[in-house]
Coordinates of C-alpha atoms and ligand atoms in Angstrom, one line a residue:
X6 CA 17.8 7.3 8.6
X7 CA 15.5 4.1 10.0
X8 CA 12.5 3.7 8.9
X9 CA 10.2 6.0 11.3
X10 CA 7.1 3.6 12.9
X11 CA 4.4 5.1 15.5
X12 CA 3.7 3.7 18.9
X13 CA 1.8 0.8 17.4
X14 CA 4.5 -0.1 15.0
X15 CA 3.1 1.3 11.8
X16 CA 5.1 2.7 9.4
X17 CA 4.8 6.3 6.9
X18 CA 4.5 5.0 4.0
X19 CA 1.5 7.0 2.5
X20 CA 1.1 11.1 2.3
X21 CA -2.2 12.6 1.3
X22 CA -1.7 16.5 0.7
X23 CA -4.8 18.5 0.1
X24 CA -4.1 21.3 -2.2
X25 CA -6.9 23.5 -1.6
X26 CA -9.8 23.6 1.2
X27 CA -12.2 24.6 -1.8
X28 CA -14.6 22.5 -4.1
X29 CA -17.1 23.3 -7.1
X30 CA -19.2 20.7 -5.4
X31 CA -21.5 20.4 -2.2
X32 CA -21.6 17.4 -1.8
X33 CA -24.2 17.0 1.6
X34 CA -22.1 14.2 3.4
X35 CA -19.2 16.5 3.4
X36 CA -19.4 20.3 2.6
X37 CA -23.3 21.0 3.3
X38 CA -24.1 24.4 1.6
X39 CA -25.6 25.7 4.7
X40 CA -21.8 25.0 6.5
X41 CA -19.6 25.8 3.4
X42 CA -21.7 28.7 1.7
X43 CA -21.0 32.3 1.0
X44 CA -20.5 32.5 4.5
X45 CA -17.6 30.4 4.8
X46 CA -14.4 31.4 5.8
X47 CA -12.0 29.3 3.5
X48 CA -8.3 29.4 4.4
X49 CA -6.7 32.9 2.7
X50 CA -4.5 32.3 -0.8
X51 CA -1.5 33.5 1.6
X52 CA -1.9 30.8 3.8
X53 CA -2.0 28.3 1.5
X54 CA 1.4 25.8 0.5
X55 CA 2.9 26.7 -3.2
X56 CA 4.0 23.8 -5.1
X57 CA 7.6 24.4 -3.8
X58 CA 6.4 24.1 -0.4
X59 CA 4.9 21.1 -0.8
X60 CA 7.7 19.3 -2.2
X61 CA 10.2 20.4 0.5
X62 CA 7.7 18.4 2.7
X63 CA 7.9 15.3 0.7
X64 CA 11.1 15.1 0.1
X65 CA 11.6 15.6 4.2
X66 CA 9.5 12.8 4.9
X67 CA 11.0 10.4 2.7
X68 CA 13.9 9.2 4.4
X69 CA 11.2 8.6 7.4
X70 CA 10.2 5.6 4.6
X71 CA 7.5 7.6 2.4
X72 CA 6.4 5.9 -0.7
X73 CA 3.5 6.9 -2.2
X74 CA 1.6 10.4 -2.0
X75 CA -2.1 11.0 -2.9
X76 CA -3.1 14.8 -4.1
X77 CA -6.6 15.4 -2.6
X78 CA -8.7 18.4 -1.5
X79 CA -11.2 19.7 -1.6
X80 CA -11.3 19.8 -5.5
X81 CA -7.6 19.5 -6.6
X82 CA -8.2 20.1 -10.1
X83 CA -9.6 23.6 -9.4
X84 CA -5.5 24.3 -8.2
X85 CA -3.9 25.9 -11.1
X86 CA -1.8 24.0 -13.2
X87 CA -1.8 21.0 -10.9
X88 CA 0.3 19.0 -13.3
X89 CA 3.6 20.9 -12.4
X90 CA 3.1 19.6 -8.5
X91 CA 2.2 15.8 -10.3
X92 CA 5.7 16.6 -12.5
X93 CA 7.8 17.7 -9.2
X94 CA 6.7 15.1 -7.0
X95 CA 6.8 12.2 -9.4
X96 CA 10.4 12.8 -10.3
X97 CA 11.3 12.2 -6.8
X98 CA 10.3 8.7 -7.1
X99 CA 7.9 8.8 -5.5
X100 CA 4.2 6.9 -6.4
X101 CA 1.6 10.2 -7.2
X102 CA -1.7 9.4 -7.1
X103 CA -4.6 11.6 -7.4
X104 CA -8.5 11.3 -6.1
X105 CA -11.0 14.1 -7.8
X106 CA -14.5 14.6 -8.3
X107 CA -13.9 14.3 -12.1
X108 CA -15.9 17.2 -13.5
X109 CA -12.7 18.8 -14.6
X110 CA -11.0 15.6 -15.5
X111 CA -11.4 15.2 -19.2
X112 CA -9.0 18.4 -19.9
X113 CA -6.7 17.2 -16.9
X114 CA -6.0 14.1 -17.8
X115 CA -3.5 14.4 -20.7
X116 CA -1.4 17.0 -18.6
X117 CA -1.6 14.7 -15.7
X118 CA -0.5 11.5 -17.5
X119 CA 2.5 13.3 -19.4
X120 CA 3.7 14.8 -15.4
X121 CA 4.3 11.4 -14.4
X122 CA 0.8 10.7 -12.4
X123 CA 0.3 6.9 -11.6
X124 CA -3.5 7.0 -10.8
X125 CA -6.4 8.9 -10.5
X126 CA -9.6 7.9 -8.1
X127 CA -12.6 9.4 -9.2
X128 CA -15.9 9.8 -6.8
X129 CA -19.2 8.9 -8.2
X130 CA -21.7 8.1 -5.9
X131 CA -24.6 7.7 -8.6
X132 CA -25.1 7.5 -12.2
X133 CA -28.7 8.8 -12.4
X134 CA -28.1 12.7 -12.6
X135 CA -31.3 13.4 -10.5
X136 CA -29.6 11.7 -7.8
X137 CA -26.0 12.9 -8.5
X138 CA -26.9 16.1 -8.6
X139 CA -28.5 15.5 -5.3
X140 CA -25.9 14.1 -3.4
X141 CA -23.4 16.5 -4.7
X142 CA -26.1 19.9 -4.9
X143 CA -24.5 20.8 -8.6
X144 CA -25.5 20.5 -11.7
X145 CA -22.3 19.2 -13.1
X146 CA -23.8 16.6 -16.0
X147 CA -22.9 13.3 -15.1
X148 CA -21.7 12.5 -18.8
X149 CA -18.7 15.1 -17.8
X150 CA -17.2 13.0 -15.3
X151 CA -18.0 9.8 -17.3
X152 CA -15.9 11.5 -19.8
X153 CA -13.4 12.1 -17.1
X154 CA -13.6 8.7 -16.4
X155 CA -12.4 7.4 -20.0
X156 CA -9.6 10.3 -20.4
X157 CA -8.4 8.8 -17.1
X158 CA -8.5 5.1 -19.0
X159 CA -7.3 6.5 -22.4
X160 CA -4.3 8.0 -20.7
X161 CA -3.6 5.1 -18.4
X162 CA -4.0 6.5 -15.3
X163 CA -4.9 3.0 -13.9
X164 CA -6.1 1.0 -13.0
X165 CA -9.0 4.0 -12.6
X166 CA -10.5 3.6 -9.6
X167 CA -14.5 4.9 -9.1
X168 CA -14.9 5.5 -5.4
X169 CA -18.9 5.3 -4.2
X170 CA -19.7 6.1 -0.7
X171 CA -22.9 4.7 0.2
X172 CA -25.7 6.2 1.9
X173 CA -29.1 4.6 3.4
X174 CA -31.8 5.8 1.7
X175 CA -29.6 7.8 -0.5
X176 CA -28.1 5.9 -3.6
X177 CA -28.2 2.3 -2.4
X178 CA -30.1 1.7 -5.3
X179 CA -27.5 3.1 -7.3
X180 CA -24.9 0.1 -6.6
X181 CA -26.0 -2.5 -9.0
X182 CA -25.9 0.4 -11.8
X183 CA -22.2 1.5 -11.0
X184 CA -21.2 -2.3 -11.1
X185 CA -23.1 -2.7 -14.5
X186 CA -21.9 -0.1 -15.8
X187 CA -18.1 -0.4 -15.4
X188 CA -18.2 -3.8 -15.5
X189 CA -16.0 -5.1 -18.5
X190 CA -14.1 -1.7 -18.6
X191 CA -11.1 -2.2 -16.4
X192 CA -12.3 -0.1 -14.0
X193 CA -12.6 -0.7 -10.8
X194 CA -15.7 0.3 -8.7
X195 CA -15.3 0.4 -4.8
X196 CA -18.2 1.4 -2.4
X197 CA -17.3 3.0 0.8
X198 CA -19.1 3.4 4.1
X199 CA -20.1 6.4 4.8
X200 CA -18.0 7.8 7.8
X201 CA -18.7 10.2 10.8
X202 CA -15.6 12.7 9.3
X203 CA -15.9 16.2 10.1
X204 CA -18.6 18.0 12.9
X205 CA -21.4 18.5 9.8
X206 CA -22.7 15.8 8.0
X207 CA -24.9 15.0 10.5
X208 CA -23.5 11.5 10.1
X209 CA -25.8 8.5 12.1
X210 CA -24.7 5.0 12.5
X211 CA -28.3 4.4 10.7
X212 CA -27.1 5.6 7.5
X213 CA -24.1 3.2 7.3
X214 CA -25.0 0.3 4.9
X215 CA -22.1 -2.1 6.1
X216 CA -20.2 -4.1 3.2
X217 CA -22.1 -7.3 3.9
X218 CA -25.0 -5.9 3.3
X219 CA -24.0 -5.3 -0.1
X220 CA -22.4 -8.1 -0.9
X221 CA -25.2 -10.2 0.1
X222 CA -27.9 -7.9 -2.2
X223 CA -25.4 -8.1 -5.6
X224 CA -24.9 -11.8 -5.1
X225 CA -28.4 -11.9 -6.2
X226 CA -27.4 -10.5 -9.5
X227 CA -23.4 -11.2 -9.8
X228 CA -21.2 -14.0 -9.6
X229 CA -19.2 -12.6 -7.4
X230 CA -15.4 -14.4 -5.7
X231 CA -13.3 -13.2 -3.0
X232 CA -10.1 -11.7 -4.1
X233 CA -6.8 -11.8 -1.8
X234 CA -5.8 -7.9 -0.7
X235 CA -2.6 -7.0 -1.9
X236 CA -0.9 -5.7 0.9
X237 CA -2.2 -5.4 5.0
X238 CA -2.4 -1.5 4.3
X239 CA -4.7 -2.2 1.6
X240 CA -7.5 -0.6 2.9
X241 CA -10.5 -2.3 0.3
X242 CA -11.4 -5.9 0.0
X243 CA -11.4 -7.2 -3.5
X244 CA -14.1 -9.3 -5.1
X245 CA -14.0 -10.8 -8.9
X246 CA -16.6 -11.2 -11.6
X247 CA -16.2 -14.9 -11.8
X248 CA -16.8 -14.7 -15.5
X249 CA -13.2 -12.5 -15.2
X250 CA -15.5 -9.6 -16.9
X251 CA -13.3 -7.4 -13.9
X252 CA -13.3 -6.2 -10.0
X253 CA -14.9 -4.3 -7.5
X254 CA -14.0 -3.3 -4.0
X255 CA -15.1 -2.4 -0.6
X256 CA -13.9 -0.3 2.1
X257 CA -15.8 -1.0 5.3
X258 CA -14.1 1.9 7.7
X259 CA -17.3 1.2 9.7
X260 CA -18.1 -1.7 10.4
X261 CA -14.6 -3.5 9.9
X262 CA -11.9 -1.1 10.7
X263 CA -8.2 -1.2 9.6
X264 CA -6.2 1.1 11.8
X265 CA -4.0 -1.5 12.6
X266 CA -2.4 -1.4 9.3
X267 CA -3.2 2.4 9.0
X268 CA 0.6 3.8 7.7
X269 CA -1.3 7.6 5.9
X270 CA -0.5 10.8 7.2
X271 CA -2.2 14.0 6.1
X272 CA -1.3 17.4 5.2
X273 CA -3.6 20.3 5.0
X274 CA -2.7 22.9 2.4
X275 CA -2.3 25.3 5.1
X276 CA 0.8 23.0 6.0
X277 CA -0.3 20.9 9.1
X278 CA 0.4 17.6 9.6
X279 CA -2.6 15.4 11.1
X280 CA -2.1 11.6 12.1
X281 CA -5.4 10.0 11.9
X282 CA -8.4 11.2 9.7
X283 CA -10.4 11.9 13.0
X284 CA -7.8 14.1 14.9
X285 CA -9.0 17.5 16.5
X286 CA -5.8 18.9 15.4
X287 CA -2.8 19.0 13.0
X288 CA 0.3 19.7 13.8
X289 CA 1.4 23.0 12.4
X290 CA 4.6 22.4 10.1
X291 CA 4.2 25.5 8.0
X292 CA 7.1 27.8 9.6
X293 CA 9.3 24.9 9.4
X294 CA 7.9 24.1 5.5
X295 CA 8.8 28.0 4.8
X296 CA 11.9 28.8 6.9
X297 CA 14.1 27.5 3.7
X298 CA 17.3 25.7 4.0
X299 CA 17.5 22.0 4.1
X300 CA 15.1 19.6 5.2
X301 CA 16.7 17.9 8.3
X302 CA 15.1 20.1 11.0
X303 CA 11.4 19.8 9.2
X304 CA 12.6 15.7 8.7
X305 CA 13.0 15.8 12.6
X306 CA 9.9 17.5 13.4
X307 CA 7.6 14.9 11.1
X308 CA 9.8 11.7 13.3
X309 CA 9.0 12.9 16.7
X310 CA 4.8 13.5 15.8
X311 CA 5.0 10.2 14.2
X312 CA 6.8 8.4 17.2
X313 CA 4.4 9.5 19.0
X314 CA 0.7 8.4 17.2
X315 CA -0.9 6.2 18.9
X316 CA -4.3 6.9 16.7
X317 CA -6.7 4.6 16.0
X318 CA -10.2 5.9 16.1
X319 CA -12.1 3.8 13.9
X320 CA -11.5 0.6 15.9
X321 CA -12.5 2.8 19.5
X322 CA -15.4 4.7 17.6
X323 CA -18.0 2.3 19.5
X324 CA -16.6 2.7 22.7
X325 CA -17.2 6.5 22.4
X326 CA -14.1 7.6 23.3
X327 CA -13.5 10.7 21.4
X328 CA -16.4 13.1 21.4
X329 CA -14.5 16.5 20.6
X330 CA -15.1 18.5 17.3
X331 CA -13.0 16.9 14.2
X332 CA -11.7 18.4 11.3
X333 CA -13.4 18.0 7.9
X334 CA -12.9 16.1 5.3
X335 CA -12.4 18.8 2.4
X336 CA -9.9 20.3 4.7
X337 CA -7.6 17.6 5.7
X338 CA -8.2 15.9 2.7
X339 CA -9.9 12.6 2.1
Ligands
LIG12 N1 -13.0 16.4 -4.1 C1 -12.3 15.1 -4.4 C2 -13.3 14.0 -4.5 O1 -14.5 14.1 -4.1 O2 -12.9 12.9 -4.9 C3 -11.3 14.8 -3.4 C4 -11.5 15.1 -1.9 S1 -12.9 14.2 -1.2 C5 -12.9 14.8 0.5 C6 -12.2 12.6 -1.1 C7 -13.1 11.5 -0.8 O3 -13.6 11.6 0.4 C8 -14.3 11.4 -1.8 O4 -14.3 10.1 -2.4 C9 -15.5 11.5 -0.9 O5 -16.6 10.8 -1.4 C10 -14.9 11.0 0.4 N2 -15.7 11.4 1.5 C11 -16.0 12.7 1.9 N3 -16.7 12.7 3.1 C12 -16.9 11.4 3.4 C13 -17.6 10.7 4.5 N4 -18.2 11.3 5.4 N5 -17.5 9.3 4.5 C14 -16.9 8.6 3.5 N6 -16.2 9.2 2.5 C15 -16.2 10.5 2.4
LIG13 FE1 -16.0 18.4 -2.9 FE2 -15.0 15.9 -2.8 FE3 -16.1 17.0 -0.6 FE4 -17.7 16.3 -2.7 S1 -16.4 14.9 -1.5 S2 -17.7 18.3 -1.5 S3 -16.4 16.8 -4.4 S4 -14.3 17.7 -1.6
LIG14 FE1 -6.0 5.4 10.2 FE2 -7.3 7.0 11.9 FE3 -8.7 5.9 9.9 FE4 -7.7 4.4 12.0 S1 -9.3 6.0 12.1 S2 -7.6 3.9 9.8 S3 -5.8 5.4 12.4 S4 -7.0 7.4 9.7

């Protein structure tokens, strides 16, 4: 079968599945207590795709030209034995990738590394815990996802990539700390704009710091040189130490937008299948995913949505031009 590509000519390369709608944090830019508390109706275990279930959906999008799959959430590592879905998915050739929170990372990592994982992102949006704990309203010690952090390097789940997003009046002040501390570790520390994902955050263009702003307040301290991306669906611009003591990165969803080399799909763990990060809806796929048999029909079903797409929200988001309720982030998975 041809590649599949969308209305704009973008092809499926890249899967993220969320494995579960549930987290151990609460982190306020995405699963506010008062939104996701006791009174929160997260999806039923029934609902939610075994390991199995996943795979059959992989392995049907793959002749559409699939190449790499992310395992997100929510928290994956609270899924039980996550490693076996790592082990299944990596022997279909297939790049795994993984992005956590890292509290339970230090125990995972060995597992993860021995199923065949290529990479683990890890969020850390500040290194003080006063303001971690903040951000994330837990009181998960920062030192146990620093720890996760050097399991993740130890096993050589890399390069290990820290993920910041970046908040106005939040943890700005907190950038020049991640950078100084990873620096000279191999790591690779990338801040991220905070988006408008999801209908609860709250989110205000005033809260965006855009990458130039950033770049321009760490030149004061670091030497800092503009790195070539690696591929158009790259999605963060690289800069180098110039003293070669490492990298960091930057993804400006805001205030530079990429759709035009956007090739990710997503799929929910209740098995649908969204398009775009800022869709309404998904695509429900999960009678297909669990009517057994082969995977033509469910192969067929994933080519026609993606014919179809047309998405590209973050380059209309000024114009205003979709105003209707979006899924969040812990659900679709980030
Ligand atoms: N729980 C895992 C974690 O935090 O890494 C995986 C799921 S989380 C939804 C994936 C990523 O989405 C995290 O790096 C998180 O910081 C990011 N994220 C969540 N809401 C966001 C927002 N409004 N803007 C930018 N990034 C966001
Ligand atoms: Fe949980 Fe990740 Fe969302 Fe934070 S960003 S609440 S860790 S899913
Ligand atoms: Fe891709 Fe949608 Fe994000 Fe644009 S807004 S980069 S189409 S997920």
């Amino acid at each position: 079968m041809d590649v599949a590509l969308d209305r704009l000519g973008r092809p499926l390369r890249d899967l993220r599945i969320s494995v579960t709608d549930r987290c151990n944090f609460r982190c306020r830019y995405c699963m506010p207590r008062e939104e996701f508390g006791k009174g929160h109706d997260f999806l039923p275990k029934n609902e939610i795709l075994t390991y199995e279930e996943i795979r059959n959906f992989v392995k049907a999008c793959k002749p559409l030209g699939l190449r790499k799959v992310r395992i997100t959430g929510g928290e994956p590592l609270l899924r039980q034995d996550i490693h076996h879905l790592v082990r299944q998915l990596s022997s279909m050739e297939m790049e795994v990738a993984l992005t956590t929170n890292g509290s339970l990372l230090e125990n995972n990592a060995a597992n993860l590394a021995q199923s065949g994982l290529s990479r683990v992102t890890i969020s850390l949006d500040a290194i003080d815990q006063e303001v971690h704990s903040k951000i994330t309203d837990s009181k998960v010690p920062v030192t146990d996802i620093l720890d996760g952090i050097s399991a993740a390097t130890r096993y050589e789940l890399g390069p290990v990539k820290v993920n910041c997003v970046v908040q106005r009046g939040v943890n700005e002040h907190q950038i020049p700390k991640l950078v100084r501390k990873f620096r000279g570790t191999g790591v690779i520390v990338r801040f991220i704009e905070f988006m408008d994902v999801g209908s609860t955050n709250g989110w205000t263009q005033g809260q965006v710091v855009p990458t130039s702003e950033i770049i321009d307040f760490l030149s004061s301290e670091f030497d800092l040189t503009p790195l070539a991306r690696k591929s158009a669906s790259d999605v963060a611009s690289r800069w180098a130490h110039s003293d070669g003591s490492g990298e960091i990165g930057f993804i400006s969803s805001v205030s530079q937008p990429f759709c035009g080399d956007c090739v990710r799909a997503r799929l929910s763990s209740d098995g649908k299948f969204f398009t775009c990060l800022f869709t309404t809806m998904g695509h429900d796929m999960s009678a297909l995913i669990r009517s057994g048999g082969g995977t033509e029909g469910l192969t067929q079903s994933i080519e026609e949505v993606w014919s179809a797409r047309k998405d590209r929200y973050s380059e209309e988001r000024s114009s205003d031009a979709i105003s209707l309720p979006r899924v969040e982030m812990s659900y679709i998975g980030g």
